[in-house]
Amino acid sequence: MTADYDLLVIGGGINGTGIARDAVGRGARVLLAEMGDLASATSSASTKLIHGGLRYLEYYEFDLVRKALKEREVLWGIAPHIAWPLRFILPHHKDLRPAWLLRLGLFMYDHLGGRKLLPSTKTVRLDEAPFSQGLKKLFQKGFEYSDCWVDDARLVVLNARDAADRGADVLTRTKCISARRDGKIWSVVLRDLATGEDRTVTASVLVNAAGPWVAEFLHGVIGENETSGIRLVKGSHIIVPRQFDHDRCFIFQNGDGRIVFAIPYEQDFTLIGTTDVDYQEDLGDVRISPDEVTYLCAAASEYLEKDITPDDVVHTYSGVRPLYDDGAKDAKAATRDYVLELDGGGDRAAVLSVFGGKITTYRKLAEQVLAKLEDHLPFKTGLWTGTAPLPGGDFKVDAFDEEVAGLERDYPFLDKAFATRLVRLYGTDGRKILGDAKGIGDLGRSFGFNLYENEVKWLMTREWARTADDVLWRRTKLGLRLNKQEAADLDSYMSGHLADQTGAAA
């Protein structure tokens, strides 16, 4: 019996889409099924950093830090539109870690990961411009080091885009209801949550990349009883009006041993996070708690010149990290590395489950998943994802400003903010969205700020967007810009557009 697919991936977060992209690029027949929207859970709720994890050095996770540091420039290189370098300032707090320990940690951070393009660490004065702006005057000395930023949800979508462009089938709003072994083949029932219709497909191998639902999938769908433990840890963030004008980010030490970031966000805001709270509640309704808001406000206020209060918060988001349960006493100490478990083989269809993982190391995780599946899948090519650009990322890492200037030149009706946003989100695909438009009116209906019908149609036809939330909080961050009525109008438009498409197809 020949299966419909070589590989069926469950989960449309960063790990699932990264695995699907890598596998189809090597010649495998791939299907990815996601029960919600792409990146609708943990993968859109990160601090949006490509980083080694400076604090992980304190837990002696040198291999994880080295692996992550090496990925910073790789991901920047394949996605220079949605990823870019940041400089972080770590103020020295005289009552916490001593300066010599910070210097040692940052020396290791500079040299573990084979850094080539990112600038090295240096000592800075915090009582002088520009870094004195925004900070309390009692902080006089700090250390400046490099990491990178990434638009996490767009990283997921672009991996799915590339997988689909290379031949993978990507199904969103599609839940795996059951999976049973029929010898060497899986028989899997998938339910379209929009229509309620079920379909059965067969696959040689299952990859369980369900994130926080990884154990639930093993127990409830496959019926496995003996599996590794997973520790669910909630991380929450708050967004407040911009607290400082310079482009540096701050990393603040706290008395409880944790760190909190304060990062310039979407031009007019500051992103503050994150928390580490063990979580055992509803995975479908993850929200920040009042205690977390208070914690983040207090942590930032210890350093920032202007105290942050809950009344300053304009938006929050939370996600649940599916960490491998290594028995750590505190959530903050639980390993951020991943564990891959393969069950089956020989005469039994194989399933590989992913426990843990980080945005930064998703590409290496995918390579290791496929290395474990070499005996089960018909690969035709070797490693490739570290050099092939993601959709829209086919320009040099230092050419972002040139791309923006070129868009402004060729579409003179765009202002700089609009052109920059298009390049940041879509890279060279921004031109495909604009098409042959000669004026702003050619972009169709306006939904508020600088969101027009052309872009919404692109997101629906090319990026699986189905609701206003998909567009405003995952494909873009324009939820911070549009009011409730504008968001409702967008949702109504998208619903009508989908109904028209369904009717035409029927």
Coordinates of C-alpha atoms in Angstrom, one line a residue, residues 96-499:
L96 CA 22.4 42.1 41.8
R97 CA 24.9 40.3 39.6
P98 CA 28.5 41.8 39.9
A99 CA 30.0 43.6 36.9
W100 CA 32.7 41.0 36.5
L101 CA 30.1 38.2 36.1
L102 CA 28.2 40.2 33.5
R103 CA 31.5 40.8 31.6
L104 CA 32.3 37.1 31.7
G105 CA 28.9 36.1 30.5
L106 CA 29.0 38.6 27.6
F107 CA 32.5 37.5 26.6
M108 CA 31.2 34.0 26.3
Y109 CA 28.2 35.2 24.5
D110 CA 30.4 37.0 21.9
H111 CA 32.6 34.0 21.3
L112 CA 30.4 30.9 21.5
G113 CA 28.4 31.4 18.3
G114 CA 30.8 32.2 15.5
R115 CA 29.6 35.8 15.2
K116 CA 30.7 37.5 11.9
L117 CA 28.4 40.4 11.1
L118 CA 27.0 41.4 14.5
P119 CA 29.0 43.9 16.5
S120 CA 30.6 42.8 19.8
T121 CA 29.9 43.8 23.3
K122 CA 31.1 47.1 24.8
T123 CA 30.8 49.1 28.0
V124 CA 28.6 52.2 27.8
R125 CA 27.8 55.1 30.1
L126 CA 24.2 55.3 31.0
D127 CA 24.4 58.8 32.6
E128 CA 25.1 60.3 29.2
A129 CA 23.1 60.7 26.0
P130 CA 21.6 58.9 24.3
F131 CA 21.1 56.1 26.7
S132 CA 20.4 58.2 29.7
Q133 CA 17.0 59.0 28.1
G134 CA 14.4 56.8 29.6
L135 CA 16.4 55.3 32.5
K136 CA 16.6 56.3 36.1
K137 CA 19.7 58.4 36.9
L138 CA 21.1 55.9 39.5
F139 CA 22.2 53.6 36.6
Q140 CA 25.5 54.9 35.3
K141 CA 27.2 51.9 33.8
G142 CA 26.0 49.2 31.4
F143 CA 27.0 46.7 28.7
E144 CA 25.8 46.8 25.1
Y145 CA 25.6 43.6 23.1
S146 CA 24.0 42.2 20.0
D147 CA 21.1 39.9 19.2
C148 CA 18.4 40.0 16.6
W149 CA 14.7 40.6 16.2
V150 CA 12.2 38.6 14.2
D151 CA 8.5 39.0 13.5
D152 CA 7.6 35.6 14.9
A153 CA 4.2 35.1 13.3
R154 CA 5.5 36.1 9.9
L155 CA 8.4 33.7 10.2
V156 CA 5.8 30.9 10.6
V157 CA 3.7 32.1 7.7
L158 CA 6.7 32.5 5.4
N159 CA 7.9 28.9 6.2
A160 CA 4.4 27.7 5.4
R161 CA 4.4 29.8 2.2
D162 CA 7.7 28.3 1.0
A163 CA 6.6 24.8 1.9
A164 CA 3.4 25.3 -0.1
D165 CA 5.3 26.9 -3.0
R166 CA 7.5 23.8 -3.1
G167 CA 4.5 21.4 -3.2
A168 CA 3.4 20.8 0.3
D169 CA -0.3 20.8 1.2
V170 CA -1.1 23.2 4.0
L171 CA -4.5 23.0 5.7
T172 CA -5.5 25.5 8.4
R173 CA -8.6 25.2 10.6
T174 CA -8.2 21.5 10.2
K175 CA -8.1 19.2 13.3
C176 CA -6.7 15.7 13.5
I177 CA -9.5 13.6 15.0
S178 CA -7.9 10.2 15.0
A179 CA -4.7 8.5 13.8
R180 CA -4.3 4.7 13.7
R181 CA -1.6 2.4 12.5
D182 CA -2.3 0.1 9.6
G183 CA 1.0 -1.7 9.6
K184 CA 3.6 0.7 8.2
I185 CA 1.1 3.3 7.3
W186 CA -0.9 5.8 9.3
S187 CA -4.6 6.3 8.6
V188 CA -5.6 9.7 9.7
V189 CA -9.0 11.4 10.0
L190 CA -8.9 15.2 9.5
R191 CA -11.8 17.5 10.2
D192 CA -12.4 20.8 8.4
L193 CA -13.5 23.0 11.4
A194 CA -15.2 25.5 9.0
T195 CA -17.4 22.9 7.3
G196 CA -17.4 20.0 9.8
E197 CA -16.5 17.7 7.0
D198 CA -14.1 14.8 7.6
R199 CA -11.5 13.3 5.3
T200 CA -9.2 10.3 5.6
V201 CA -5.6 10.5 4.4
T202 CA -2.7 8.1 4.8
A203 CA 0.9 8.9 5.6
S204 CA 4.1 7.0 6.1
V205 CA 5.3 9.1 9.1
L206 CA 3.5 11.4 11.6
V207 CA 5.3 14.4 13.1
N208 CA 3.6 15.6 16.3
A209 CA 4.6 19.3 16.4
A210 CA 1.4 20.3 18.3
G211 CA 3.3 22.5 20.8
P212 CA 1.4 22.8 24.1
W213 CA -0.9 20.0 22.8
V214 CA 1.9 17.5 22.1
A215 CA 1.1 15.2 25.0
E216 CA -2.7 15.6 24.4
F217 CA -2.2 14.5 20.8
L218 CA -0.2 11.4 21.8
H219 CA -2.7 10.4 24.5
G220 CA -6.0 11.4 23.0
V221 CA -5.5 11.0 19.3
I222 CA -2.9 8.2 18.9
G223 CA -3.6 6.5 22.3
E224 CA -0.1 6.4 23.5
N225 CA 0.3 6.0 27.3
E226 CA 4.0 6.1 27.9
T227 CA 5.4 9.5 26.9
S228 CA 7.8 12.1 28.2
G229 CA 6.5 14.8 30.5
I230 CA 5.8 18.3 29.2
R231 CA 5.9 21.4 31.4
L232 CA 3.5 24.1 30.3
V233 CA 4.9 27.6 31.2
K234 CA 3.0 30.7 30.4
G235 CA 4.9 33.8 29.2
S236 CA 3.1 37.1 29.0
H237 CA 3.9 40.6 27.6
I238 CA 2.6 44.1 27.9
I239 CA 2.7 46.8 25.3
V240 CA 2.8 50.5 26.5
P241 CA 3.4 53.8 24.8
R242 CA 7.0 54.3 23.7
Q243 CA 9.2 55.1 26.8
F244 CA 12.4 56.2 25.1
D245 CA 13.4 57.6 21.7
H246 CA 16.6 55.8 20.9
D247 CA 16.6 52.4 19.1
R248 CA 18.4 50.4 21.8
C249 CA 16.6 47.7 23.8
F250 CA 17.0 47.2 27.5
I251 CA 17.4 44.0 29.4
F252 CA 16.7 44.4 33.1
Q253 CA 17.8 42.1 35.9
N254 CA 15.3 41.4 38.6
G255 CA 15.8 40.4 42.2
D256 CA 14.0 37.0 41.6
G257 CA 16.8 36.0 39.1
R258 CA 14.6 36.6 36.0
I259 CA 15.2 39.2 33.4
V260 CA 12.7 41.4 31.6
F261 CA 13.1 43.1 28.2
A262 CA 12.0 46.6 27.2
I263 CA 12.1 46.8 23.4
P264 CA 11.0 49.5 20.9
Y265 CA 8.0 48.1 19.2
E266 CA 6.0 49.1 16.1
Q267 CA 7.5 52.7 16.1
D268 CA 5.2 54.2 18.8
F269 CA 5.3 51.5 21.5
T270 CA 7.5 49.6 24.0
L271 CA 7.2 45.9 24.4
I272 CA 7.9 44.6 28.0
G273 CA 8.2 40.9 28.9
T274 CA 8.2 38.2 29.8
T275 CA 7.0 36.1 32.7
D276 CA 7.4 32.5 33.6
V277 CA 4.4 30.9 35.2
D278 CA 3.5 27.2 35.4
Y279 CA 0.2 26.8 33.5
Q280 CA -2.5 24.1 33.9
E281 CA -5.6 25.9 32.6
D282 CA -7.4 26.1 29.3
L283 CA -4.9 26.1 26.4
G284 CA -7.6 27.6 24.1
D285 CA -7.9 30.7 26.3
V286 CA -4.5 31.9 27.5
R287 CA -4.5 35.3 29.0
I288 CA -2.3 37.5 31.1
S289 CA -3.2 37.6 34.8
P290 CA -3.4 40.8 36.9
D291 CA -0.4 39.5 38.9
E292 CA 1.7 39.3 35.7
V293 CA 0.7 42.8 34.7
T294 CA 1.7 44.1 38.1
Y295 CA 5.0 42.1 38.0
L296 CA 6.0 43.5 34.6
C297 CA 5.1 47.0 35.5
A298 CA 7.1 46.8 38.7
A299 CA 10.1 45.2 37.0
A300 CA 10.3 47.9 34.3
S301 CA 9.6 50.7 36.8
E302 CA 12.6 49.8 38.8
Y303 CA 14.8 50.9 35.9
L304 CA 12.7 53.3 33.7
E305 CA 12.6 56.9 34.5
K306 CA 8.8 57.0 34.2
D307 CA 6.9 54.4 36.3
I308 CA 4.8 52.0 34.3
T309 CA 1.3 51.3 35.7
P310 CA -1.4 49.0 34.5
D311 CA -3.3 52.0 33.2
D312 CA -0.4 52.5 30.7
V313 CA -0.9 49.1 29.1
V314 CA -2.5 49.4 25.6
H315 CA -2.3 45.7 24.7
T316 CA -1.2 42.3 26.2
Y317 CA -0.5 38.9 24.8
S318 CA 0.3 35.5 26.4
G319 CA 1.5 32.2 25.2
V320 CA 2.2 28.8 26.7
R321 CA 5.7 27.3 26.1
P322 CA 5.7 23.5 25.8
L323 CA 8.9 22.8 27.6
Y324 CA 10.4 19.4 28.2
D325 CA 9.9 18.5 31.8
D326 CA 13.5 18.1 33.2
G327 CA 12.4 18.3 36.8
A328 CA 13.5 21.9 37.4
K329 CA 12.0 23.4 40.6
D330 CA 11.2 26.8 39.1
A331 CA 9.7 27.5 35.7
K332 CA 12.4 30.0 34.9
A333 CA 15.0 27.2 35.3
A334 CA 13.3 24.7 33.1
T335 CA 15.3 23.8 30.0
R336 CA 14.5 25.7 26.8
D337 CA 16.2 23.0 24.7
Y338 CA 14.1 20.5 22.7
V339 CA 13.8 16.7 22.9
L340 CA 12.7 14.6 19.9
E341 CA 11.1 11.2 20.5
L342 CA 10.6 8.6 17.8
D343 CA 8.2 5.7 18.3
G344 CA 7.7 2.9 15.8
G345 CA 9.7 1.8 12.8
G346 CA 10.1 -1.5 11.2
D347 CA 6.6 -3.0 10.8
R348 CA 5.0 -0.2 12.8
A349 CA 4.3 3.2 11.4
A350 CA 6.5 5.9 13.0
V351 CA 5.5 9.0 14.9
L352 CA 8.1 11.6 16.0
S353 CA 7.1 14.0 18.7
V354 CA 8.7 17.4 19.4
F355 CA 9.0 18.4 23.1
G356 CA 10.1 22.0 23.7
G357 CA 12.0 24.3 21.3
K358 CA 12.5 28.0 20.6
I359 CA 11.9 30.3 17.7
T360 CA 15.6 30.8 17.3
T361 CA 16.5 27.1 16.8
Y362 CA 13.5 26.0 14.8
R363 CA 15.5 25.4 11.7
K364 CA 18.1 23.2 13.4
L365 CA 15.3 21.4 15.1
A366 CA 13.8 20.6 11.7
E367 CA 17.1 19.3 10.4
Q368 CA 17.4 17.0 13.4
V369 CA 13.9 15.8 13.0
L370 CA 14.6 14.8 9.4
A371 CA 17.9 13.2 10.4
K372 CA 16.0 10.9 12.8
L373 CA 13.6 10.1 10.0
E374 CA 16.2 9.3 7.3
D375 CA 15.3 5.6 7.3
H376 CA 11.6 6.4 6.9
L377 CA 11.4 9.1 4.2
P378 CA 12.6 9.2 0.6
F379 CA 15.0 12.2 0.8
K380 CA 16.6 13.3 -2.5
T381 CA 18.6 16.3 -1.3
G382 CA 20.6 17.3 1.8
L383 CA 20.7 20.4 4.0
W384 CA 19.5 23.5 2.3
T385 CA 17.3 25.8 4.5
G386 CA 20.2 27.8 5.9
T387 CA 20.9 29.5 2.5
A388 CA 17.6 29.6 0.7
P389 CA 15.7 32.8 1.3
L390 CA 12.2 32.8 2.7
P391 CA 9.6 34.4 0.4
G392 CA 10.3 38.1 0.0
G393 CA 13.8 37.8 1.5
D394 CA 15.8 37.6 -1.7
F395 CA 17.9 40.7 -1.0
K396 CA 21.1 41.3 1.0
V397 CA 21.0 41.9 4.8
D398 CA 22.4 45.4 4.3
A399 CA 20.0 46.4 1.5
F400 CA 16.7 47.0 3.5
D401 CA 16.9 50.8 3.1
E402 CA 17.5 50.3 -0.6
E403 CA 14.4 48.2 -0.9
V404 CA 12.3 50.9 0.8
A405 CA 13.8 53.6 -1.4
G406 CA 13.1 51.6 -4.5
L407 CA 9.5 51.0 -3.5
E408 CA 9.1 54.8 -2.9
R409 CA 10.7 55.6 -6.2
D410 CA 8.5 53.1 -8.2
Y411 CA 5.3 53.9 -6.3
P412 CA 5.6 57.6 -5.6
F413 CA 2.1 57.7 -3.9
L414 CA 3.5 55.7 -1.0
D415 CA 4.8 57.7 2.0
K416 CA 7.9 56.4 3.8
A417 CA 6.0 54.8 6.7
F418 CA 3.8 52.8 4.3
A419 CA 6.7 51.7 2.1
T420 CA 8.7 50.7 5.1
R421 CA 5.8 48.6 6.5
L422 CA 5.4 46.8 3.2
V423 CA 9.1 45.9 3.0
R424 CA 9.2 44.9 6.6
L425 CA 6.3 42.5 6.3
Y426 CA 6.7 41.3 2.7
G427 CA 10.1 42.2 1.4
T428 CA 10.2 42.0 -2.4
D429 CA 6.7 40.5 -2.4
G430 CA 5.5 44.0 -1.5
R431 CA 5.7 44.8 -5.2
K432 CA 3.3 41.9 -6.0
I433 CA 0.8 43.4 -3.6
L434 CA 1.0 46.8 -5.1
G435 CA 0.9 45.4 -8.7
D436 CA 0.4 48.0 -11.4
A437 CA -1.2 50.6 -9.0
K438 CA -0.6 54.2 -10.1
G439 CA -2.2 55.8 -7.1
I440 CA -3.5 55.0 -3.7
G441 CA -7.0 54.6 -5.0
D442 CA -5.8 51.6 -7.1
L443 CA -5.2 49.7 -3.9
G444 CA -8.9 49.3 -3.3
R445 CA -10.9 49.9 -0.1
S446 CA -9.2 51.4 2.9
F447 CA -9.7 49.6 6.2
G448 CA -7.9 52.2 8.3
F449 CA -4.3 53.4 8.9
N450 CA -2.5 52.2 5.6
L451 CA -4.3 48.8 5.2
Y452 CA -5.9 48.5 1.8
E453 CA -7.9 45.8 0.0
N454 CA -5.0 44.7 -2.2
E455 CA -3.0 43.7 0.9
V456 CA -6.0 42.0 2.5
K457 CA -6.7 39.9 -0.6
W458 CA -3.0 38.9 -0.8
L459 CA -3.2 37.7 2.9
M460 CA -6.3 35.7 2.1
T461 CA -5.2 34.1 -1.1
R462 CA -1.5 33.7 -0.3
E463 CA -1.2 33.5 3.4
W464 CA -4.3 31.6 4.7
A465 CA -5.8 34.6 6.5
R466 CA -9.5 34.1 7.3
T467 CA -10.4 36.6 10.0
A468 CA -9.6 40.1 11.1
D469 CA -7.5 38.8 13.9
D470 CA -5.4 36.8 11.5
V471 CA -4.6 40.0 9.6
L472 CA -4.4 42.5 12.5
W473 CA -2.4 40.5 15.1
R474 CA -0.5 37.8 13.2
R475 CA 0.1 38.8 9.5
T476 CA 0.5 42.4 10.6
K477 CA 0.4 44.3 13.9
L478 CA -2.2 46.8 12.8
G479 CA -4.4 45.7 15.6
L480 CA -2.5 48.5 17.5
R481 CA -3.7 51.0 14.9
L482 CA -7.2 50.2 13.9
N483 CA -10.2 50.9 16.1
K484 CA -12.9 48.4 17.0
Q485 CA -15.2 49.6 14.2
E486 CA -12.5 49.4 11.6
A487 CA -11.6 45.9 12.8
A488 CA -15.3 44.8 12.6
D489 CA -15.6 46.2 9.1
L490 CA -12.5 44.3 8.0
D491 CA -13.9 41.1 9.6
S492 CA -17.2 41.6 7.7
Y493 CA -15.4 42.2 4.4
M494 CA -13.3 39.1 4.8
S495 CA -16.4 36.9 5.7
G496 CA -18.2 38.2 2.7
H497 CA -15.2 37.6 0.5
L498 CA -14.8 34.0 1.7
A499 CA -18.5 33.4 1.2

